[in-house]
mmCIF file of C-alpha atoms in Angstrom:
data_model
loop_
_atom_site.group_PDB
_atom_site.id
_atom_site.type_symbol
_atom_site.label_atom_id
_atom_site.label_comp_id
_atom_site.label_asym_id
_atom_site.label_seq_id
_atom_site.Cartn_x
_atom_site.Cartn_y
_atom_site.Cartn_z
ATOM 1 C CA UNK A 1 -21.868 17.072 -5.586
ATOM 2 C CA UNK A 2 -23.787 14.410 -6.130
ATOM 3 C CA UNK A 3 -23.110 11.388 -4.226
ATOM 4 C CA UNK A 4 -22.340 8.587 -7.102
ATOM 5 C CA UNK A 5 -20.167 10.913 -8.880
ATOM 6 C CA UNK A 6 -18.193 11.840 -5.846
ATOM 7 C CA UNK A 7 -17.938 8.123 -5.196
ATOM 8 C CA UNK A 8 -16.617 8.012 -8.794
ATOM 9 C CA UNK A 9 -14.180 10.661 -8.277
ATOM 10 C CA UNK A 10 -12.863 9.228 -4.930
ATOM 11 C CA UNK A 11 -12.193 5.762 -6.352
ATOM 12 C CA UNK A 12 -10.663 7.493 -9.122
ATOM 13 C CA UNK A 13 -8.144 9.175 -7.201
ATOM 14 C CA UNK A 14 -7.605 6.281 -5.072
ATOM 15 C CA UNK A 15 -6.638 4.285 -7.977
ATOM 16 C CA UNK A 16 -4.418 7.030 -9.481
ATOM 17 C CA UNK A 17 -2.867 7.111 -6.231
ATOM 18 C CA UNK A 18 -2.033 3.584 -6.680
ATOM 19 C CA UNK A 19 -0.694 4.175 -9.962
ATOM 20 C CA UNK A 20 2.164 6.589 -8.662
ATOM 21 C CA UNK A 21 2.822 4.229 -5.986
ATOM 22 C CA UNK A 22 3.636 1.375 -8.141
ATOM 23 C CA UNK A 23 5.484 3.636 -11.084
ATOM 24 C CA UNK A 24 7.234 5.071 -8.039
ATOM 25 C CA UNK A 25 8.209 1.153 -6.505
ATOM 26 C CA UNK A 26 9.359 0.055 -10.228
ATOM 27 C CA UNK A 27 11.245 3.383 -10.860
ATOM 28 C CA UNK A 28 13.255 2.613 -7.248
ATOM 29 C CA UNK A 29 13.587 -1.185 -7.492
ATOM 30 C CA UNK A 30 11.040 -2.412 -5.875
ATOM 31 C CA UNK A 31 11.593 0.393 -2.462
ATOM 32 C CA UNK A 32 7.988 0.582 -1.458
ATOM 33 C CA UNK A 33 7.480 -3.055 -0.834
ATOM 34 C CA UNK A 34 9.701 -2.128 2.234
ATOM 35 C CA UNK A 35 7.064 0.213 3.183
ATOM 36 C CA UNK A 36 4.395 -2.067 2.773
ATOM 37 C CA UNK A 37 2.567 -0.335 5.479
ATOM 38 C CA UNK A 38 2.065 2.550 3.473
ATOM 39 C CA UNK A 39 0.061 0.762 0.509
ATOM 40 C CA UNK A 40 -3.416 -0.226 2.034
ATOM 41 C CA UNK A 41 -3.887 3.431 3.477
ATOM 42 C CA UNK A 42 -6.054 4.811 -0.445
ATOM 43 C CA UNK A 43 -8.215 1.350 0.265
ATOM 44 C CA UNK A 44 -8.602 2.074 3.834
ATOM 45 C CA UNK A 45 -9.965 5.504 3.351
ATOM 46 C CA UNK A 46 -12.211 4.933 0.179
ATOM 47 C CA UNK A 47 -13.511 1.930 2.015
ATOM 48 C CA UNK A 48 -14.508 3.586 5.145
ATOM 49 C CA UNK A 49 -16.418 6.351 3.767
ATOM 50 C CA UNK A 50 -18.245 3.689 1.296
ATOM 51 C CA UNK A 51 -17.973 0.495 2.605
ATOM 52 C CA UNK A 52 -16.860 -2.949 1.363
ATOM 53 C CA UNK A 53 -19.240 -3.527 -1.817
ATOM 54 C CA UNK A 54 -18.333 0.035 -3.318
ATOM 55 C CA UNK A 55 -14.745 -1.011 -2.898
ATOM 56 C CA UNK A 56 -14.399 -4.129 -5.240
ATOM 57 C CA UNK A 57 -14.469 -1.572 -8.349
ATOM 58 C CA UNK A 58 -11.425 0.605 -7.494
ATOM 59 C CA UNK A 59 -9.805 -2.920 -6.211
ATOM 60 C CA UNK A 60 -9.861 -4.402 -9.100
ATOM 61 C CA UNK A 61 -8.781 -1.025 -11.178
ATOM 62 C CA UNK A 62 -5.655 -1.376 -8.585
ATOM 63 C CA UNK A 63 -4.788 -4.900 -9.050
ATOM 64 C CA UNK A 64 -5.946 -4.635 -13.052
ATOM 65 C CA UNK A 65 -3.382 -1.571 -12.804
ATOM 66 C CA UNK A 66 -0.822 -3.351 -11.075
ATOM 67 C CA UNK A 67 -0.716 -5.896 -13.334
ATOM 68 C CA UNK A 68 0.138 -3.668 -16.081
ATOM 69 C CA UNK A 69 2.855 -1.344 -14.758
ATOM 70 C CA UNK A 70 3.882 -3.970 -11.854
ATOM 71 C CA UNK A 71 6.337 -6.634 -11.416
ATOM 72 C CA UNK A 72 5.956 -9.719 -10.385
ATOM 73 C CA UNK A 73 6.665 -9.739 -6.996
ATOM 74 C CA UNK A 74 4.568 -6.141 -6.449
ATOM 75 C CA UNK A 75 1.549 -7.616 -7.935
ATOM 76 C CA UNK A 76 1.574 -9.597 -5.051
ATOM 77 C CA UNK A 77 2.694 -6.777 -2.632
ATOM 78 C CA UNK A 78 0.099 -4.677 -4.063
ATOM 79 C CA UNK A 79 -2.664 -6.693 -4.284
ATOM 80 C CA UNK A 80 -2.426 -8.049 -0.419
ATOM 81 C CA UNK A 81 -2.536 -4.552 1.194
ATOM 82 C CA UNK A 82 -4.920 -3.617 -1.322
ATOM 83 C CA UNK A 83 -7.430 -6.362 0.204
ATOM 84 C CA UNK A 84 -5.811 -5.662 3.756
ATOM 85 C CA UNK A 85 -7.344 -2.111 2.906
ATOM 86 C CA UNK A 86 -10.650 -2.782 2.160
ATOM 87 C CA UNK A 87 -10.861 -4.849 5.225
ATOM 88 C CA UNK A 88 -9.969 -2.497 7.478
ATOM 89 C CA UNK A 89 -11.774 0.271 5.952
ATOM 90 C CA UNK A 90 -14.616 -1.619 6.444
ATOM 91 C CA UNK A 91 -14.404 -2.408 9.719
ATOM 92 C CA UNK A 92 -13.974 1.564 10.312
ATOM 93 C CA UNK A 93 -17.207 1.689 8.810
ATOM 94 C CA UNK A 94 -18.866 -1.314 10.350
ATOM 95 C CA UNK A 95 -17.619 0.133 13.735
ATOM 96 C CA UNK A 96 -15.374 -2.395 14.737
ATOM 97 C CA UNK A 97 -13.160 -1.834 17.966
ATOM 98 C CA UNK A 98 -9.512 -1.157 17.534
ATOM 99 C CA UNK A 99 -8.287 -4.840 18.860
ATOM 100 C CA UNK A 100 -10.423 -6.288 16.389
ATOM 101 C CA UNK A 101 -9.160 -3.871 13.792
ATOM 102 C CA UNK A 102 -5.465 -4.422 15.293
ATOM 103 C CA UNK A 103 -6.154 -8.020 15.478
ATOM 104 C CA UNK A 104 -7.666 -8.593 11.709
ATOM 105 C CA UNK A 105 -4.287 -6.367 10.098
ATOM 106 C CA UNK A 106 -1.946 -8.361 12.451
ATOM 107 C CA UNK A 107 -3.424 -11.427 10.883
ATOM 108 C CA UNK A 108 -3.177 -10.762 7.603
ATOM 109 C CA UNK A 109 0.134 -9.235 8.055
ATOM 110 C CA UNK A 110 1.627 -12.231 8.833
ATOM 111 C CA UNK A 111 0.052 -14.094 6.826
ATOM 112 C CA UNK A 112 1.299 -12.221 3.920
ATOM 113 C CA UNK A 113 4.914 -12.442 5.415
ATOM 114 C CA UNK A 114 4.887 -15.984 5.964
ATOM 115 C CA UNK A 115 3.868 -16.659 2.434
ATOM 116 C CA UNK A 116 6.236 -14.386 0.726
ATOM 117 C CA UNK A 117 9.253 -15.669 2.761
ATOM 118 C CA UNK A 118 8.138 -19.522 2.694
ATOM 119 C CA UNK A 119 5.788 -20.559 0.284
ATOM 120 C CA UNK A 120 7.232 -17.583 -2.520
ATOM 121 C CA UNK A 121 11.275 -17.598 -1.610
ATOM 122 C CA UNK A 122 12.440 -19.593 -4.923
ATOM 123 C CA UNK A 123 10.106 -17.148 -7.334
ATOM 124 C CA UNK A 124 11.073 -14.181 -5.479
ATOM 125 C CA UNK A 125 14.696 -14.795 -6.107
ATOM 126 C CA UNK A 126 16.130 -16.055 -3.031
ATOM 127 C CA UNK A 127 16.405 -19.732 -1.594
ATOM 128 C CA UNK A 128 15.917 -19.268 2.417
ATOM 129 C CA UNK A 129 17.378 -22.839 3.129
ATOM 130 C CA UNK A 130 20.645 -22.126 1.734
ATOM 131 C CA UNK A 131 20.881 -18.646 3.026
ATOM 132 C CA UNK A 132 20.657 -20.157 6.314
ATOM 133 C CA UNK A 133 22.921 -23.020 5.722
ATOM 134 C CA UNK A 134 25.778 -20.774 4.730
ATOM 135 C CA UNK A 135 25.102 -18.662 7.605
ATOM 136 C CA UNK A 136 24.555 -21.529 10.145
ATOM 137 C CA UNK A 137 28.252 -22.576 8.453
ATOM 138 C CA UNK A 138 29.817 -19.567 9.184
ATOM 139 C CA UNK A 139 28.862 -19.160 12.358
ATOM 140 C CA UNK A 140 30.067 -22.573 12.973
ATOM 141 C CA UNK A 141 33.454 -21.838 11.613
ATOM 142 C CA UNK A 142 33.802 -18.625 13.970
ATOM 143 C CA UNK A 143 32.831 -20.744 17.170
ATOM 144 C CA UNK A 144 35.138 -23.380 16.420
ATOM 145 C CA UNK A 145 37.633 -21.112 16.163
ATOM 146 C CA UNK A 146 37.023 -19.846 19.663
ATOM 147 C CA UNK A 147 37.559 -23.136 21.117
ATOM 148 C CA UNK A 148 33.767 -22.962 22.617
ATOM 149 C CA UNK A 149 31.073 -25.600 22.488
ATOM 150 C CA UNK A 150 28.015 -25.107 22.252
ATOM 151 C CA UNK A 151 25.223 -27.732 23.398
ATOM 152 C CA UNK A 152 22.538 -26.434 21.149
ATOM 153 C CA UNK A 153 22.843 -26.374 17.040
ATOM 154 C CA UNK A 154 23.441 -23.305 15.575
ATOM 155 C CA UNK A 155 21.969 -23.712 12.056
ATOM 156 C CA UNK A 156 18.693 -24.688 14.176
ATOM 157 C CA UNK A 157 19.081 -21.618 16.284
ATOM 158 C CA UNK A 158 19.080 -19.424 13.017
ATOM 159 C CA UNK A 159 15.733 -21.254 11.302
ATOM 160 C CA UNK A 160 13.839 -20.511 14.569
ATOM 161 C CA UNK A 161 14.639 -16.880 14.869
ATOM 162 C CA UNK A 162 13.902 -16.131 11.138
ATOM 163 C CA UNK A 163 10.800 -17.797 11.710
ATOM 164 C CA UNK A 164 10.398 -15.323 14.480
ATOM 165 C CA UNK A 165 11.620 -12.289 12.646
ATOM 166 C CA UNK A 166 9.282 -13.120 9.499
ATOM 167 C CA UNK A 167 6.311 -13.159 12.384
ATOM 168 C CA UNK A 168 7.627 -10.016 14.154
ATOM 169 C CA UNK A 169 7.701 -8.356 10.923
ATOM 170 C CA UNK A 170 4.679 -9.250 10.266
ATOM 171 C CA UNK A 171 2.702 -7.960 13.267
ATOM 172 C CA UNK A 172 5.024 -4.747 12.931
ATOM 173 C CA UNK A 173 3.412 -3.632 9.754
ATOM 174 C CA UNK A 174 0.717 -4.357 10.610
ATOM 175 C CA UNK A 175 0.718 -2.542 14.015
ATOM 176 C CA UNK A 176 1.718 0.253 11.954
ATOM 177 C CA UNK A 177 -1.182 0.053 9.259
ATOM 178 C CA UNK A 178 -3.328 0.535 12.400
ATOM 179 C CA UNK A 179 -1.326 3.604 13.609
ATOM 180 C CA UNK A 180 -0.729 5.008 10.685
ATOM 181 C CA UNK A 181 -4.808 4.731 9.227
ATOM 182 C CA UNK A 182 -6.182 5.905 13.080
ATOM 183 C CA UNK A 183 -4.276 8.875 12.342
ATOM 184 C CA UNK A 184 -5.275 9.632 8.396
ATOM 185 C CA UNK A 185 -8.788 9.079 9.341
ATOM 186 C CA UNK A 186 -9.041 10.949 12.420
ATOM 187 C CA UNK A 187 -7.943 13.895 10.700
ATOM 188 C CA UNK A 188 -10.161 13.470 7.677
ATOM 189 C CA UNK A 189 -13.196 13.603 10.583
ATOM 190 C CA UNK A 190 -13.589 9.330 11.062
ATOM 191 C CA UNK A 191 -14.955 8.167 13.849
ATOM 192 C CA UNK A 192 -12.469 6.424 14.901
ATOM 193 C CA UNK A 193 -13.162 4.368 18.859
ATOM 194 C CA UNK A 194 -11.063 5.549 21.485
ATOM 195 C CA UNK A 195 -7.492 3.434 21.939
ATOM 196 C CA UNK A 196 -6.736 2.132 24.848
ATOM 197 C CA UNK A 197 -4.224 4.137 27.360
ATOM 198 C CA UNK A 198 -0.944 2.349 27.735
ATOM 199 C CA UNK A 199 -1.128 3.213 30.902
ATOM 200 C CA UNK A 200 -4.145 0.691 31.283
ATOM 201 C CA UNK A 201 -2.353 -2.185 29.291
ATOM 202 C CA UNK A 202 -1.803 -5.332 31.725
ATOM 203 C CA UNK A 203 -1.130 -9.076 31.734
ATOM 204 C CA UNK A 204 -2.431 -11.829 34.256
ATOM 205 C CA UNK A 205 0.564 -12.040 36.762
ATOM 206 C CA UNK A 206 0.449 -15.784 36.287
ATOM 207 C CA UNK A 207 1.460 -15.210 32.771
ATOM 208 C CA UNK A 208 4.954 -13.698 34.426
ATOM 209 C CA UNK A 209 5.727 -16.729 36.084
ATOM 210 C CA UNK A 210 4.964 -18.973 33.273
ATOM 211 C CA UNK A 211 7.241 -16.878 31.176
ATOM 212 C CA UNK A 212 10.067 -16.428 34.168
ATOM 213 C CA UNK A 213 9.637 -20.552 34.419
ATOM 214 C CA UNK A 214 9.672 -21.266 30.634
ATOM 215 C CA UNK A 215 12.449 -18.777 29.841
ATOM 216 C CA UNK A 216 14.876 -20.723 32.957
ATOM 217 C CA UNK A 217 13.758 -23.869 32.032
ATOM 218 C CA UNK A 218 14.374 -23.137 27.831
ATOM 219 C CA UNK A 219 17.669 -22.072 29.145
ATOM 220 C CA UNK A 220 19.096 -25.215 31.326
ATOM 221 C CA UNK A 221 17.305 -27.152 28.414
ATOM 222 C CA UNK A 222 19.821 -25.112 25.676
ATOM 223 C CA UNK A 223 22.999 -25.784 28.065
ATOM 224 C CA UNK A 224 22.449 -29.568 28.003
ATOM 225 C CA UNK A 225 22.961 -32.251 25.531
ATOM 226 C CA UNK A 226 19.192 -33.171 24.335
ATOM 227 C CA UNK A 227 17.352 -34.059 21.140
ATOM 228 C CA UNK A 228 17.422 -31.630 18.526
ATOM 229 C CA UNK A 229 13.644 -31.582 18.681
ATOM 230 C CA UNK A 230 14.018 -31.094 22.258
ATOM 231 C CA UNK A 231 16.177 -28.020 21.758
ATOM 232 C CA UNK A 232 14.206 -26.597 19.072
ATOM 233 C CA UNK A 233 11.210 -26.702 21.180
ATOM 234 C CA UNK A 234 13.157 -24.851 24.163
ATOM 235 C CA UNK A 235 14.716 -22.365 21.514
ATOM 236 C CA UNK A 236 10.838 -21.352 20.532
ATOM 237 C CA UNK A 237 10.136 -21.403 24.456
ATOM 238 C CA UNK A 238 13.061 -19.378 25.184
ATOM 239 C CA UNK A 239 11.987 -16.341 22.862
ATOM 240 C CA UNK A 240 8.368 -15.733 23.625
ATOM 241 C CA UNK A 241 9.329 -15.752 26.393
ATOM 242 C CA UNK A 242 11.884 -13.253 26.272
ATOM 243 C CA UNK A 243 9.655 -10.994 24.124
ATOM 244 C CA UNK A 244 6.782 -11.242 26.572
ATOM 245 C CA UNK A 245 8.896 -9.884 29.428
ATOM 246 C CA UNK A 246 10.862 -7.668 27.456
ATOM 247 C CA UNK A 247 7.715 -5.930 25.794
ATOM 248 C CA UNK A 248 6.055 -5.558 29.116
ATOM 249 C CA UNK A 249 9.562 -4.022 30.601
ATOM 250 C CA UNK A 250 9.577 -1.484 27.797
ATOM 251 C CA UNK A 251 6.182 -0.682 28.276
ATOM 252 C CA UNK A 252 6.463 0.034 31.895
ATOM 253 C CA UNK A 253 9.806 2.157 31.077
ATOM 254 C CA UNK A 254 7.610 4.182 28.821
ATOM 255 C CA UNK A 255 4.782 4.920 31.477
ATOM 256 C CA UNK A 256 7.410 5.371 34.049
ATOM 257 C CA UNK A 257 9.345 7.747 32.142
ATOM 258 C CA UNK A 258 5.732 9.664 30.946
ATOM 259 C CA UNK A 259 5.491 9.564 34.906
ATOM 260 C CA UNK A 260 8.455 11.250 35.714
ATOM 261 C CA UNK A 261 9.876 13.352 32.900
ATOM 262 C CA UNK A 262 5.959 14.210 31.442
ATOM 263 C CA UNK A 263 6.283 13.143 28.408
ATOM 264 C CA UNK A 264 7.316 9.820 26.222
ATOM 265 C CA UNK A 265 10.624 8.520 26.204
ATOM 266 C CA UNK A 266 10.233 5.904 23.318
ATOM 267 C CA UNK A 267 12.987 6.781 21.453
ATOM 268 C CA UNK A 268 15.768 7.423 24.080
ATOM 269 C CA UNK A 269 14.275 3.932 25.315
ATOM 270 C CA UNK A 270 15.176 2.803 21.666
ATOM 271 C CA UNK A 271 18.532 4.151 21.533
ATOM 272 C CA UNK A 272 19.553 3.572 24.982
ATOM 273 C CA UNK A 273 18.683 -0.551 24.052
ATOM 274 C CA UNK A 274 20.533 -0.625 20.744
ATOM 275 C CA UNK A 275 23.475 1.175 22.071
ATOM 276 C CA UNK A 276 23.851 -1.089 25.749
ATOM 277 C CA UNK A 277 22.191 -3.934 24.224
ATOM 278 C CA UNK A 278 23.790 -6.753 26.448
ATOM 279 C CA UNK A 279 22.799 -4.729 29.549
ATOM 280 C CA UNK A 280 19.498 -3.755 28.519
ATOM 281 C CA UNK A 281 17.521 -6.587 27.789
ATOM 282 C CA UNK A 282 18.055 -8.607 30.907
ATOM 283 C CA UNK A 283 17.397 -5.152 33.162
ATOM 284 C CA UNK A 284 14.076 -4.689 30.647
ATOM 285 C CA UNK A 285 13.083 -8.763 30.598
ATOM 286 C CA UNK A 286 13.502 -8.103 34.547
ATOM 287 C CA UNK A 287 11.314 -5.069 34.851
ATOM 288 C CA UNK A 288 8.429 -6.748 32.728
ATOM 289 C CA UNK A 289 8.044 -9.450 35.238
ATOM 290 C CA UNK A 290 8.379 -6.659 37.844
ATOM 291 C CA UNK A 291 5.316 -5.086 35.894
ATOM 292 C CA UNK A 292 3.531 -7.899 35.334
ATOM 293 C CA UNK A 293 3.137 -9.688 38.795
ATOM 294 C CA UNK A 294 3.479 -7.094 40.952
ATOM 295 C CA UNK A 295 1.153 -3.562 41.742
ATOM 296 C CA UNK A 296 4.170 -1.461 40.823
ATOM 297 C CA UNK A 297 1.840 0.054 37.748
ATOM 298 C CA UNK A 298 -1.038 1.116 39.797
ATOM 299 C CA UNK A 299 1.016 2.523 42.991
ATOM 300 C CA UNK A 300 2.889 4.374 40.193
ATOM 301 C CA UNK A 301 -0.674 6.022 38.679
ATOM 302 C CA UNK A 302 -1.858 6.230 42.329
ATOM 303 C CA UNK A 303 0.924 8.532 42.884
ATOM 304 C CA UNK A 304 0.518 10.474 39.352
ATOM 305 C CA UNK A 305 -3.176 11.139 40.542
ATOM 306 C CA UNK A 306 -2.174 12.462 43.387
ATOM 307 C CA UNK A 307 0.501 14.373 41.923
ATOM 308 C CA UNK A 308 3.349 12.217 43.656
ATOM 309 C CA UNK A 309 5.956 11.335 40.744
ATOM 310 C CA UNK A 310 9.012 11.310 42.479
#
């Protein structure tokens, strides 16, 4: 077939694609925008066979199409991880490595979270301030009850951590538009660089102690009366760097449980911290900066080398 009318017919499909996607979102209320991950993947793999340039036609049939048979708020949706898309299908084709591809979607991502949840709340339908007022209120109301003060201010508590969240959710999808396209393009024949072993990820171990410091530190600060900037600033202090140490302690139960049991334990992992919450994320916060500042990671692949795993 000849190439410009195979182009033709890929970007066709891509964009028809596209159109069953959004009929699909519009027929289920909008249910696709909570797979937002999904959405970039017809961009991603029309733009890394072709490139950026060949990819602003079938763009603009998707936006142009989402404009017609959209709503509102999926225009938006649509349009973002459209562009997301072409960026990272480009960079397939460009031969970027996978932290700049990881790194670029991240971005974006969040960017795109940030902007629906902050700049876009009052046009999407929701006001964030007063969602978190009347929960900050409530919350207030059930620890008075108790009888318990607290030293720190709840309704600031609850504006950090959906600041968090909205970031979190952010890198998530787009951690997952990375996963998710490797794997659709590796089996359509991409060239796709080699990820990195998990076995082989690692911090500085002076990052540990800075996190181990700030996290003890963020929590005398939250136990005594201070400045509500003061608190604020040890509330944001408090969860990086709990999700620094906690991320590396998951990660090192992973590789030790690949060690031991030969394959990956992700999801019992998963379970096992939703269903002993309170336990588990101290004992996992604990192991990270085990992980991180000590050689427990390569004694343990020393070992699995050698075959020595228990």
């Amino acid at each position: 077939m000849n190439n410009n009318v195979r182009k033709i017919t890929d970007g066709a499909m891509m964009v028809a694609l596209v159109g069953v996607l959004i009929l699909i979102n519009r027929q289920f209320a909008g249910i696709l925008e909570l797979f937002a991950w999904i959405l970039p993947l017809p961009m991603v793999f029309f733009t890394a066979k072709y490139g950026w340039k060949d990819g602003i036609l079938p763009l603009s049939a998707m936006v142009l199409l989402t404009l017609i048979l959209g709503t509102p708020q999926s225009i938006y949706y649509f349009a973002v991880t459209a562009i997301s898309g072409l960026i990272y299908g480009n960079g397939v084709k460009v031969g970027w490595n996978n932290r700049k591809l990881l790194f670029v979607t991240m971005t974006i991502s969040v960017i795109s979270s940030l902007v629906t949840t902050v700049l876009f709340a009052s046009f999407f339908g929701y006001d964030i301030n007063m969602e978190i007022k009347t929960i900050g209120d409530m919350m207030n109301q059930v620890i008075g009850s108790t009888g318990v003060a607290f030293a720190f201010d709840v309704t600031q508590l609850i504006k950090v951590s959906v600041g968090f969240s909205v970031i979190f959710a952010g890198v998530l999808e787009g951690l997952l538009i990375h996963v998710i396209s490797r794997l659709m393009l590796t089996r359509f024949g991409f060239h796709i660089p080699k990820a990195k072993p998990l076995s082989q990820i690692n911090a500085p171990k002076w990052t540990g102690y800075v996190a181990l410091v700030g996290w003890a530190v963020a929590e005398y600060g939250l136990r005594t009366p201070l400045e509500q900037n003061i608190q604020v600033l040890a509330m944001i202090v408090l969860i990086i760097s709990n999700i620094y140490l906690i991320g590396f302690g998951y990660l090192g139960a992973v590789i030790l449980g690949a060690a031991k049991f030969k394959k990956n334990i992700s999801l019992y992992l998963m379970i096992g911290l939703i269903l002993f919450m309170q336990i588990a994320i101290p004992a996992l916060a604990f192991f990270g900066f085990l992980y991180i500042t000590t050689d427990w990671r390569e004694n343990l692949l020393r070992r699995v080398q050698n075959g020595q795993t228990k």
